[in-house]
C-alpha positions as a printed NumPy array, in Angstrom:
array([[ -0.322,  41.526,  64.365],
       [ -0.244,  44.972,  62.693],
       [ -2.203,  46.021,  59.599],
       [  0.81 ,  45.645,  57.293],
       [  1.305,  41.998,  58.305],
       [ -2.396,  41.253,  57.737],
       [ -2.202,  42.794,  54.287],
       [  0.83 ,  40.666,  53.32 ],
       [ -1.017,  37.523,  54.502],
       [ -3.994,  38.403,  52.358],
       [ -1.825,  38.93 ,  49.251],
       [ -0.015,  35.629,  49.832],
       [ -3.284,  33.64 ,  50.235],
       [ -4.782,  35.219,  47.089],
       [ -1.656,  34.525,  45.069],
       [ -1.494,  30.89 ,  46.266],
       [ -5.17 ,  30.342,  45.443],
       [ -4.645,  31.616,  41.923],
       [ -1.638,  29.387,  41.183],
       [ -2.47 ,  26.21 ,  43.107],
       [ -3.899,  24.142,  40.224],
       [ -1.613,  21.345,  38.869],
       [ -1.101,  19.74 ,  35.427],
       [ -1.145,  21.715,  32.133],
       [ -4.334,  23.679,  32.714],
       [ -4.687,  27.034,  30.939],
       [ -6.21 ,  30.119,  32.635],
       [ -7.083,  33.537,  31.356],
       [ -4.903,  35.994,  33.257],
       [ -6.309,  39.324,  34.326],
       [ -3.114,  41.207,  33.609],
       [ -3.088,  43.512,  30.658],
       [ -1.123,  41.984,  27.78 ],
       [ -1.027,  38.393,  29.107],
       [ -2.661,  35.989,  26.638],
       [ -2.644,  32.996,  28.973],
       [ -1.19 ,  31.783,  32.248],
       [ -0.283,  28.101,  32.183],
       [  1.215,  25.729,  34.716],
       [  3.592,  23.105,  33.413],
       [  5.949,  20.57 ,  34.903],
       [  9.279,  19.303,  33.671],
       [  9.009,  15.968,  35.528],
       [  6.327,  13.726,  33.994],
       [  6.382,  11.175,  36.807],
       [  3.377,  10.632,  39.057],
       [  5.227,  11.862,  42.17 ],
       [  4.709,  15.541,  41.453],
       [  4.842,  18.098,  44.274],
       [  3.562,  21.616,  44.246],
       [  7.123,  22.905,  44.138],
       [  7.735,  21.114,  40.798],
       [  5.046,  23.116,  39.003],
       [  6.319,  25.881,  36.699],
       [  4.123,  28.844,  35.855],
       [  4.158,  29.889,  32.214],
       [  3.1  ,  33.309,  30.911],
       [  2.315,  33.613,  27.185],
       [  2.322,  37.187,  25.9  ],
       [  2.6  ,  39.087,  22.65 ],
       [  5.382,  41.477,  21.807],
       [  5.022,  45.131,  22.899],
       [  2.447,  44.2  ,  25.563],
       [  2.904,  44.477,  29.339],
       [  3.236,  41.618,  31.821],
       [  3.618,  41.409,  35.605],
       [  5.507,  38.526,  37.204],
       [  4.58 ,  37.709,  40.835],
       [  7.252,  36.589,  43.318],
       [  5.871,  34.133,  45.875],
       [  8.426,  34.975,  48.569],
       [  6.322,  36.376,  51.426],
       [  7.629,  38.86 ,  53.982],
       [ 10.983,  38.944,  52.196],
       [ 13.163,  41.905,  51.569],
       [ 15.893,  42.555,  49.087],
       [ 14.029,  40.707,  46.337],
       [ 15.74 ,  40.518,  42.985],
       [ 14.867,  38.852,  39.663],
       [ 17.112,  36.684,  37.483],
       [ 16.499,  36.171,  33.755],
       [ 18.062,  32.967,  32.474],
       [ 20.283,  32.979,  35.602],
       [ 21.451,  36.557,  34.951],
       [ 20.37 ,  39.306,  37.395],
       [ 17.96 ,  41.78 ,  35.909],
       [ 18.792,  45.454,  36.141],
       [ 15.867,  47.666,  37.135],
       [ 14.93 ,  50.657,  35.138],
       [ 13.862,  51.41 ,  31.573],
       [ 11.247,  48.71 ,  30.87 ],
       [ 11.577,  46.794,  34.166],
       [  9.757,  48.015,  37.309],
       [  9.94 ,  46.256,  40.722],
       [  7.437,  47.23 ,  43.458],
       [  7.741,  46.784,  47.22 ],
       [  5.986,  43.38 ,  47.094],
       [  8.566,  41.996,  44.673],
       [  6.301,  41.989,  41.624],
       [  8.163,  42.659,  38.369],
       [  6.397,  44.585,  35.629],
       [  7.844,  44.406,  32.113],
       [  6.52 ,  47.001,  29.735],
       [  6.7  ,  46.666,  25.949],
       [  7.745,  43.016,  26.049],
       [ 10.419,  42.049,  23.554],
       [ 11.734,  38.753,  22.186],
       [ 14.792,  38.955,  24.415],
       [ 12.482,  38.757,  27.457],
       [ 11.558,  35.197,  26.498],
       [ 12.943,  32.564,  28.869],
       [ 13.034,  31.574,  32.565],
       [ 12.551,  34.159,  35.328],
       [ 13.396,  33.465,  38.986],
       [ 13.129,  35.64 ,  42.107],
       [ 15.124,  35.351,  45.36 ],
       [ 15.783,  37.475,  48.46 ],
       [ 18.851,  38.648,  50.309],
       [ 18.875,  35.414,  52.345],
       [ 19.07 ,  33.29 ,  49.214],
       [ 15.489,  32.008,  49.475],
       [ 13.894,  31.226,  46.139],
       [ 10.696,  29.803,  44.685],
       [  9.805,  27.851,  41.547],
       [ 10.694,  29.75 ,  38.357],
       [  8.368,  31.363,  35.859],
       [  8.624,  30.653,  32.135],
       [  7.816,  33.644,  29.962],
       [  6.875,  32.817,  26.358],
       [  6.959,  35.816,  24.022],
       [  4.96 ,  35.185,  20.871],
       [  6.67 ,  35.99 ,  17.583],
       [  4.532,  35.825,  14.438],
       [  6.073,  33.764,  11.618],
       [  6.751,  35.071,   8.139],
       [  4.592,  33.967,   5.244],
       [  5.486,  30.452,   4.038],
       [  7.101,  29.753,   0.684],
       [  7.531,  26.604,  -1.442],
       [ 10.621,  24.784,  -2.687],
       [ 10.995,  22.192,  -5.462],
       [ 14.362,  20.452,  -5.753],
       [ 15.783,  23.034,  -3.359],
       [ 14.765,  25.989,  -5.549],
       [ 12.413,  28.609,  -4.175],
       [  9.323,  29.129,  -6.322],
       [  8.348,  32.534,  -7.585],
       [  5.103,  33.445,  -5.77 ],
       [  3.996,  35.365,  -8.849],
       [  4.167,  32.257, -11.051],
       [  1.632,  29.749,  -9.782],
       [  1.836,  27.276, -12.691],
       [  4.41 ,  24.516, -12.239],
       [  5.017,  22.314, -15.33 ],
       [  5.44 ,  18.642, -14.468],
       [  5.424,  15.58 , -16.737],
       [  2.885,  12.794, -16.445],
       [  3.934,   9.63 , -14.546],
       [  6.72 ,  11.401, -12.643],
       [  7.082,  11.978,  -8.898],
       [  6.684,  15.465,  -7.47 ],
       [  7.925,  16.546,  -4.027],
       [  7.132,  20.018,  -2.678],
       [  8.677,  21.519,   0.466],
       [  7.005,  24.24 ,   2.538],
       [  9.226,  26.54 ,   4.618],
       [  8.266,  29.065,   7.276],
       [ 10.897,  31.328,   8.806],
       [ 10.583,  32.798,  12.28 ],
       [  7.718,  32.231,  14.634],
       [  7.697,  31.481,  18.354],
       [  6.562,  28.934,  19.173],
       [  7.049,  27.022,  15.928],
       [  4.024,  27.274,  13.632],
       [  2.006,  24.291,  12.392],
       [  2.149,  23.388,   8.679],
       [ -0.603,  21.428,   6.918],
       [ -1.116,  20.379,   3.287],
       [ -4.129,  20.201,   1.009],
       [ -4.549,  18.944,  -2.568],
       [ -7.543,  20.512,  -4.284],
       [ -8.376,  18.635,  -7.538],
       [ -9.659,  20.464, -10.568],
       [-13.417,  20.408, -11.028],
       [-14.527,  17.017, -12.309],
       [-11.479,  15.083, -11.078],
       [-12.322,  14.862,  -7.379],
       [-12.568,  11.058,  -7.472],
       [ -9.738,  10.324,  -9.933],
       [ -6.804,  12.402,  -8.659],
       [ -4.755,  10.554,  -6.   ],
       [ -3.835,  12.629,  -2.975],
       [ -0.616,  13.669,  -1.308],
       [  1.751,  11.515,   0.692],
       [  2.799,  13.67 ,   3.637],
       [  5.951,  13.564,   5.731],
       [  6.216,  14.733,   9.327],
       [  7.154,  18.353,   9.866],
       [ 10.885,  18.647,  10.413],
       [ 12.695,  21.526,  12.071],
       [ 15.959,  21.966,  10.203],
       [ 17.831,  25.159,  10.996],
       [ 15.786,  28.31 ,  11.414],
       [ 12.109,  27.991,  10.703],
       [  9.745,  25.08 ,  10.131],
       [  9.744,  22.735,   7.129],
       [  7.333,  20.122,   5.818],
       [  7.245,  17.995,   2.665],
       [  4.414,  16.576,   0.557],
       [  4.784,  14.138,  -2.343],
       [  2.613,  13.055,  -5.262],
       [  4.077,   9.611,  -5.915],
       [  2.798,   9.493,  -9.504],
       [  1.54 ,  12.573, -11.282],
       [ -1.441,  11.756, -13.516],
       [ -3.283,  13.792, -16.092],
       [ -6.134,  13.929, -13.569],
       [ -3.843,  16.189, -11.486],
       [ -3.81 ,  18.826, -14.247],
       [ -4.937,  22.208, -12.873],
       [ -5.033,  20.81 ,  -9.327],
       [ -3.871,  23.128,  -6.517],
       [ -1.301,  22.147,  -3.872],
       [ -1.652,  24.335,  -0.763],
       [  0.55 ,  24.663,   2.33 ],
       [ -1.364,  26.156,   5.306],
       [  0.443,  27.81 ,   8.247],
       [ -1.278,  28.211,  11.621],
       [  0.053,  30.156,  14.623],
       [ -1.266,  31.593,  17.881],
       [ -0.544,  35.145,  16.743],
       [ -2.621,  34.816,  13.585],
       [ -6.371,  35.241,  13.283],
       [ -6.401,  32.952,  10.243],
       [ -3.898,  30.661,   8.468],
       [ -1.332,  31.881,   5.976],
       [ -0.821,  29.868,   2.794],
       [  1.459,  29.235,  -0.156],
       [  0.122,  27.387,  -3.204],
       [  0.923,  26.242,  -6.714],
       [ -1.078,  25.034,  -9.707],
       [ -0.013,  21.804, -11.412],
       [  0.475,  22.131, -15.159],
       [  0.701,  18.432, -16.043],
       [  2.219,  17.778, -19.453],
       [  0.803,  14.527, -20.849],
       [  0.996,  12.74 , -24.164],
       [ -1.873,  12.9  , -26.668],
       [ -4.749,  10.441, -26.58 ],
       [ -7.084,  10.175, -29.561],
       [-10.827,   9.724, -29.876],
       [-12.187,   9.001, -33.352],
       [-15.906,   9.318, -34.019],
       [-18.007,   8.975, -37.142],
       [-21.337,  10.192, -38.505],
       [-23.187,   7.91 , -39.191],
       [-22.043,   5.989, -36.132],
       [-19.826,   2.94 , -36.195],
       [-21.724,  -0.201, -37.189],
       [-23.861,   1.632, -39.735],
       [-22.936,   0.513, -43.292],
       [-21.366,   3.263, -45.416],
       [-22.836,   3.179, -48.91 ],
       [-21.58 ,   5.16 , -51.829],
       [-23.275,   8.532, -52.235],
       [-24.226,   9.311, -48.616],
       [-22.653,  12.115, -46.526],
       [-20.046,  10.909, -44.002],
       [-17.989,  12.751, -41.372],
       [-14.93 ,  11.57 , -39.48 ],
       [-13.959,  13.466, -36.328],
       [-10.668,  13.309, -34.404],
       [-10.35 ,  14.752, -30.889],
       [ -6.897,  15.012, -29.295],
       [ -6.536,  15.278, -25.525],
       [ -3.066,  16.489, -24.568],
       [ -1.213,  19.163, -22.639],
       [  0.012,  21.376, -24.157],
       [ -2.847,  21.112, -26.668],
       [ -2.046,  19.585, -30.064],
       [ -3.853,  19.815, -33.4  ],
       [ -5.171,  16.686, -35.146],
       [ -3.933,  15.875, -38.654],
       [ -5.751,  13.236, -40.719],
       [ -3.965,  10.803, -43.05 ],
       [ -5.281,   8.243, -45.522],
       [ -3.025,   5.354, -46.475],
       [ -0.029,   7.318, -45.147],
       [ -0.795,  10.371, -47.285],
       [ -3.068,  13.43 , -47.243],
       [ -6.816,  12.757, -46.986],
       [ -9.004,  13.051, -50.113],
       [-11.006,  15.97 , -48.661],
       [ -9.808,  19.059, -46.824],
       [ -9.74 ,  18.816, -43.045],
       [-11.511,  21.455, -40.959],
       [ -9.751,  23.286, -38.131],
       [-11.698,  21.345, -35.491],
       [-10.574,  17.926, -36.8  ],
       [-13.449,  16.989, -39.158],
       [-13.199,  15.174, -42.483],
       [-16.497,  15.93 , -44.187],
       [-17.424,  13.795, -47.221],
       [-20.428,  15.515, -48.82 ],
       [-20.964,  12.529, -51.119],
       [-18.659,   9.664, -50.292],
       [-17.224,   7.685, -53.198],
       [-15.751,   4.216, -53.505],
       [-12.249,   5.618, -53.961],
       [-12.551,   7.102, -50.436],
       [-12.225,   3.596, -48.992],
       [ -8.959,   3.037, -47.184],
       [ -7.029,   3.184, -43.95 ],
       [ -7.415,   6.422, -42.004],
       [ -5.529,   7.554, -38.935],
       [ -5.203,  10.71 , -36.879],
       [ -1.734,  12.084, -36.073],
       [ -0.349,  15.025, -34.136],
       [  2.974,  16.686, -33.374],
       [  3.524,  17.347, -29.652],
       [  6.398,  18.702, -27.573],
       [  6.821,  15.159, -26.219],
       [  7.081,  13.636, -29.711],
       [  5.071,  12.504, -32.739],
       [  1.937,  10.473, -31.982],
       [ -0.642,   8.557, -33.99 ],
       [ -4.023,   6.983, -33.327],
       [ -4.932,   3.408, -34.209],
       [ -5.699,   2.861, -37.888],
       [ -9.356,   2.837, -38.942],
       [-10.514,   1.2  , -42.189],
       [-13.301,   3.092, -43.948],
       [-15.191,   0.629, -46.127],
       [-17.491,   2.165, -48.749],
       [-20.088,  -0.273, -50.097],
       [-21.243,   0.103, -53.701],
       [-23.355,  -1.963, -56.107],
       [-20.733,  -2.962, -58.675],
       [-18.853,  -6.094, -57.551],
       [-15.384,  -5.078, -56.522],
       [-12.519,  -6.408, -58.628],
       [-14.852,  -8.283, -61.002],
       [-14.163,  -6.068, -64.034],
       [-12.95 ,  -7.796, -67.201],
       [-10.081,  -6.444, -69.309],
       [-12.64 ,  -5.258, -71.893],
       [-14.222,  -3.059, -69.219],
       [-10.967,  -1.285, -68.549],
       [ -9.378,  -3.097, -65.622],
       [ -5.761,  -4.188, -65.466],
       [ -4.576,  -7.237, -63.51 ],
       [ -1.01 ,  -8.108, -62.53 ],
       [  0.115, -11.29 , -60.789],
       [  3.368, -12.298, -59.093],
       [  4.546, -15.461, -57.298],
       [  6.865, -15.172, -54.289],
       [  8.439, -18.074, -52.394],
       [  9.689, -17.479, -48.828],
       [ 11.138, -19.803, -46.194],
       [  9.304, -20.459, -42.947],
       [ 10.148, -17.841, -40.309],
       [ 11.602, -15.269, -42.699],
       [ 10.267, -11.744, -43.398],
       [  8.752, -10.601, -46.684],
       [  7.819,  -7.101, -47.882],
       [  4.966,  -6.704, -50.393],
       [  4.825,  -3.464, -52.395],
       [  1.989,  -2.048, -54.461],
       [  2.889,  -0.818, -57.986],
       [  5.18 ,   2.204, -58.031],
       [  3.371,   5.451, -57.365],
       [  0.16 ,   3.711, -56.291],
       [ -1.542,   4.468, -52.963],
       [ -3.439,   1.241, -52.579],
       [ -4.161,  -1.077, -49.653],
       [ -3.56 ,  -4.815, -49.158],
       [ -6.115,  -7.591, -48.634],
       [ -5.865, -11.372, -48.52 ],
       [ -8.102, -13.447, -50.743],
       [-10.211, -15.908, -48.768],
       [-11.243, -19.428, -49.756],
       [-14.509, -18.173, -51.265],
       [-12.935, -15.226, -53.073],
       [-13.704, -12.576, -50.459],
       [-11.167,  -9.936, -49.453],
       [ -9.964,  -9.498, -45.865],
       [ -8.035,  -6.233, -45.225],
       [ -4.608,  -7.   , -43.775],
       [ -2.715,  -3.699, -43.855],
       [ -2.906,   0.006, -44.708],
       [ -0.801,   1.743, -47.289],
       [  1.11 ,   0.448, -50.282],
       [  3.569,  -1.584, -48.178],
       [  2.832,  -4.814, -46.3  ],
       [  5.385,  -6.515, -44.053],
       [  4.958, -10.187, -43.057],
       [  7.469, -10.832, -40.292],
       [  8.472, -14.347, -39.149],
       [  6.044, -15.761, -41.656],
       [  4.017, -18.888, -40.846],
       [  2.511, -21.526, -43.115],
       [ -0.925, -20.125, -42.263],
       [  0.036, -16.815, -43.92 ],
       [  0.638, -18.381, -47.321],
       [ -1.897, -17.572, -50.016],
       [ -2.963, -14.868, -52.427],
       [ -2.57 , -11.197, -51.494],
       [ -4.107,  -8.369, -53.504],
       [ -3.25 ,  -4.675, -53.672],
       [ -6.178,  -2.638, -54.973],
       [ -5.453,   0.754, -56.518],
       [ -8.081,   3.186, -57.84 ],
       [ -6.441,   4.737, -60.886],
       [ -9.281,   7.047, -61.921],
       [-12.613,   7.512, -60.225],
       [-14.063,   9.2  , -63.303],
       [-13.347,   6.267, -65.59 ],
       [-13.874,   3.643, -62.845],
       [-10.625,   2.054, -63.981],
       [ -9.03 ,  -0.215, -61.358],
       [ -5.706,  -1.959, -61.114],
       [ -5.435,  -5.214, -59.14 ],
       [ -1.924,  -6.317, -58.198],
       [ -1.905,  -9.958, -57.06 ],
       [  0.926, -11.686, -55.208],
       [  0.82 , -15.424, -54.53 ],
       [  2.951, -16.139, -51.441],
       [  4.281, -19.673, -50.996],
       [  5.925, -20.686, -47.715],
       [  8.428, -23.552, -47.662],
       [ 10.34 , -25.199, -44.851],
       [ 10.467, -28.082, -42.408],
       [  7.214, -29.464, -40.968],
       [  5.622, -28.01 , -37.826],
       [  2.926, -29.43 , -35.52 ],
       [  0.404, -27.407, -33.448],
       [ -1.523, -29.515, -30.882],
       [ -4.862, -28.037, -29.778],
       [ -3.995, -29.055, -26.191],
       [ -0.889, -30.525, -24.625],
       [ -2.547, -31.892, -21.491],
       [ -5.981, -33.518, -21.209],
       [ -7.803, -34.879, -18.166],
       [-10.792, -37.212, -18.6  ],
       [-12.886, -39.45 , -16.376],
       [-13.369, -43.13 , -16.984],
       [-15.947, -43.856, -19.679],
       [-15.727, -40.46 , -21.424],
       [-14.817, -39.842, -25.051],
       [-11.601, -37.905, -25.691],
       [-10.447, -36.419, -29.004],
       [ -6.79 , -35.496, -29.524],
       [ -6.319, -32.94 , -32.332],
       [ -3.267, -31.506, -34.056],
       [ -2.671, -29.203, -37.001],
       [  0.457, -29.867, -39.026],
       [  1.92 , -27.898, -41.9  ],
       [  4.638, -28.792, -44.385],
       [  5.875, -27.639, -47.776],
       [  7.119, -29.786, -49.487],
       [  4.136, -31.887, -48.407],
       [  4.459, -34.499, -45.643],
       [  5.382, -38.021, -46.725],
       [  4.568, -39.852, -43.469],
       [  2.337, -39.183, -40.477],
       [  1.549, -41.466, -37.56 ],
       [  0.521, -41.634, -33.883],
       [  2.228, -43.807, -31.31 ],
       [  2.176, -44.546, -27.585],
       [  4.555, -46.509, -25.427],
       [  3.   , -49.744, -26.679],
       [  1.201, -48.909, -29.949],
       [  2.112, -47.644, -33.427],
       [ -0.955, -46.132, -35.142],
       [ -1.37 , -44.972, -38.74 ],
       [ -4.299, -42.852, -40.024],
       [ -7.428, -44.883, -40.684],
       [ -6.626, -47.532, -38.025],
       [ -9.026, -48.624, -35.251],
       [ -7.866, -50.68 , -32.249],
       [ -9.803, -53.129, -30.137],
       [ -9.513, -50.971, -27.008],
       [-11.433, -47.962, -28.398],
       [ -8.695, -45.96 , -30.126],
       [ -9.593, -44.596, -33.571],
       [ -7.057, -42.779, -35.757],
       [ -8.946, -40.624, -38.258],
       [ -7.761, -39.88 , -41.748],
       [ -5.892, -36.634, -42.36 ],
       [ -8.114, -33.793, -43.612],
       [ -7.324, -30.555, -45.465],
       [ -7.164, -27.41 , -43.317],
       [ -8.289, -23.908, -44.228],
       [ -4.656, -22.772, -44.541],
       [ -2.533, -23.62 , -47.541],
       [  0.066, -26.36 , -46.838],
       [ -1.714, -27.305, -43.552],
       [ -3.734, -30.39 , -42.568],
       [ -5.684, -31.653, -39.588],
       [ -5.253, -34.977, -37.748],
       [ -7.495, -36.43 , -35.006],
       [ -7.277, -39.415, -32.672],
       [-10.356, -40.338, -30.623],
       [-10.656, -42.644, -27.599],
       [-14.075, -43.961, -26.598],
       [-14.659, -45.04 , -23.946],
       [-11.485, -44.028, -22.151],
       [ -9.933, -46.528, -19.769],
       [ -7.238, -46.446, -17.158],
       [ -4.898, -48.195, -19.624],
       [ -5.144, -45.167, -21.936],
       [ -3.397, -42.927, -19.456],
       [ -0.027, -41.709, -20.706],
       [  1.535, -39.978, -23.694],
       [  0.213, -39.877, -27.271],
       [  2.778, -38.57 , -29.731],
       [  2.093, -37.396, -33.278],
       [  4.952, -37.448, -35.81 ],
       [  5.182, -36.002, -39.3  ],
       [  7.99 , -36.314, -41.833],
       [  8.716, -34.401, -45.026],
       [ 11.77 , -34.121, -47.258],
       [ 12.799, -31.118, -45.124],
       [ 12.756, -32.912, -41.73 ],
       [ 10.716, -34.372, -38.86 ],
       [  8.384, -32.699, -36.332],
       [  6.475, -34.083, -33.351],
       [  4.046, -33.072, -30.615],
       [  3.105, -34.972, -27.458],
       [ -0.301, -34.833, -25.768],
       [ -0.573, -36.079, -22.18 ],
       [ -3.773, -37.897, -21.186],
       [ -4.558, -38.147, -17.472],
       [ -7.296, -40.366, -16.039],
       [ -7.706, -39.281, -12.363],
       [ -9.549, -42.432, -11.276],
       [ -6.859, -44.638, -12.727],
       [ -4.605, -46.358, -10.201],
       [ -1.423, -45.489, -12.084],
       [  0.726, -42.396, -11.905],
       [ -0.294, -38.988, -13.293],
       [  1.875, -37.826, -16.166],
       [  3.043, -34.215, -16.165],
       [  4.808, -32.076, -18.714],
       [  7.935, -32.295, -16.602],
       [  8.026, -36.057, -17.104],
       [  8.096, -35.54 , -20.867],
       [ 10.884, -32.996, -20.713],
       [ 13.143, -35.426, -18.881],
       [ 12.97 , -38.036, -21.634],
       [ 15.902, -38.236, -23.987],
       [ 14.893, -36.405, -27.152],
       [ 17.681, -37.901, -29.303],
       [ 16.581, -41.407, -28.325],
       [ 13.053, -40.641, -29.595],
       [ 14.341, -39.35 , -32.909],
       [ 16.413, -42.465, -33.473],
       [ 13.442, -44.754, -32.746],
       [ 11.013, -42.81 , -34.993],
       [ 13.497, -42.576, -37.848],
       [ 13.904, -46.344, -37.704],
       [ 10.119, -46.884, -37.685],
       [  9.551, -44.573, -40.644],
       [ 12.221, -46.278, -42.693],
       [ 10.546, -49.625, -42.013],
       [  7.128, -48.276, -43.003],
       [  8.436, -47.11 , -46.366],
       [  8.917, -50.754, -47.35 ],
       [  5.32 , -51.8  , -46.503]])
């Protein structure tokens, strides 16, 4: 064997040793310009042969790479690029051993390279991957590309926001990742992003991220898309700042603090803070009008020496791009020594009184005297006043019997003269009777005491009331031999309303069932049924469904007959 043959054998053995590893292992190649030499296989089955392994060269553009042909002792070697014969010259150099050197690698060199000889012998191909750096990513919202110079994106509270990140170019495809960086102080309150898988639609790489519900905690948060690629030393990014527009919320504070009694003559401050985006200025109102003292720019109402006429309903309002908003109403009660509304006509007070009759369930509007900025209170049983509404107007919608009574509008006519005007309205409610049971279903064990209670209201007053069961007819003040006591009707705290009780002691299994209370007035009849269950009783358990299936008209006919009979007793 001559020296040339020995040299070819040595080159072949060295080349085989270098490329004999299987799988997807990655090696550093010694060639100038080659980033990595990898072996890959297209068949993922377990029956892999050495011939199935494909060598892969990964290089950057404008570098140099040398491809080795494994055909030993062959002549007439040529190279094919994507099944097209390569023409030597310019950037392609082929030596006597069949090695192909490509100088200044370009993107068009990417693909599959294969060598053969004049006899048609060939070996496994080589895959050349030419790295192409991607362009900087950019963001889309609703298909519109965002201006990179304008980082602030306005978005309304409680809406959904979807952002798309797009990267053009890049070989292989870059990797896109998302981050949501909350504003300082909101790390634990700002929900994160819901990510979708990266999708490759057309040229470039795309990925979406969604905030399902934008909250005010997301205000000033940063949404970042990070792009990673083998050609880059560090990731590229595109970001935006969330400018969350949210409606105003109010915080009212007071000095002295809430709970401390406000007496006439002391200094008092009310403060209103408005949290909104865009920011909004607080505006104080008293009884629907301007406050009695000038408001400061930072939302303070400062009473140097508070007076009794400063009492009233205060609220904080603001005008925002999303609408007009108001806080809850706060009643400022100033305590003073002189008994309120106890002045006699000789002392300079004026009293007006009016009687209004309204039907049950209707709506009534009460109005303070014309031009007066007073507030409404209801007179209690002991003469005390309970505030019921701010401003000179009071609306009682779907009025109930319990709302009947005396209402008073108090107007300070002159603080200097301490002259007051009290406008009284006596509201009377009329209509058919109504019954309100305290409970509609009771469960008791044998031997216990049970009290059935109802409140009934009627105006004109009720003419007949009674209790009855399936076997008993019971009038107030009656006691039975089996422990049932029907108590007399008592006056309730509300005008036109009374209270009725029926007690059972001790309860027995025979008491299980329905107890019905009926009331009649010249305007009609009303009833309420209370179900008593005794679990240890051997009988059935009554449910509300059982009552609903009874014939209501039949009951009315029976009760009407009973009441007519009782009228002749």
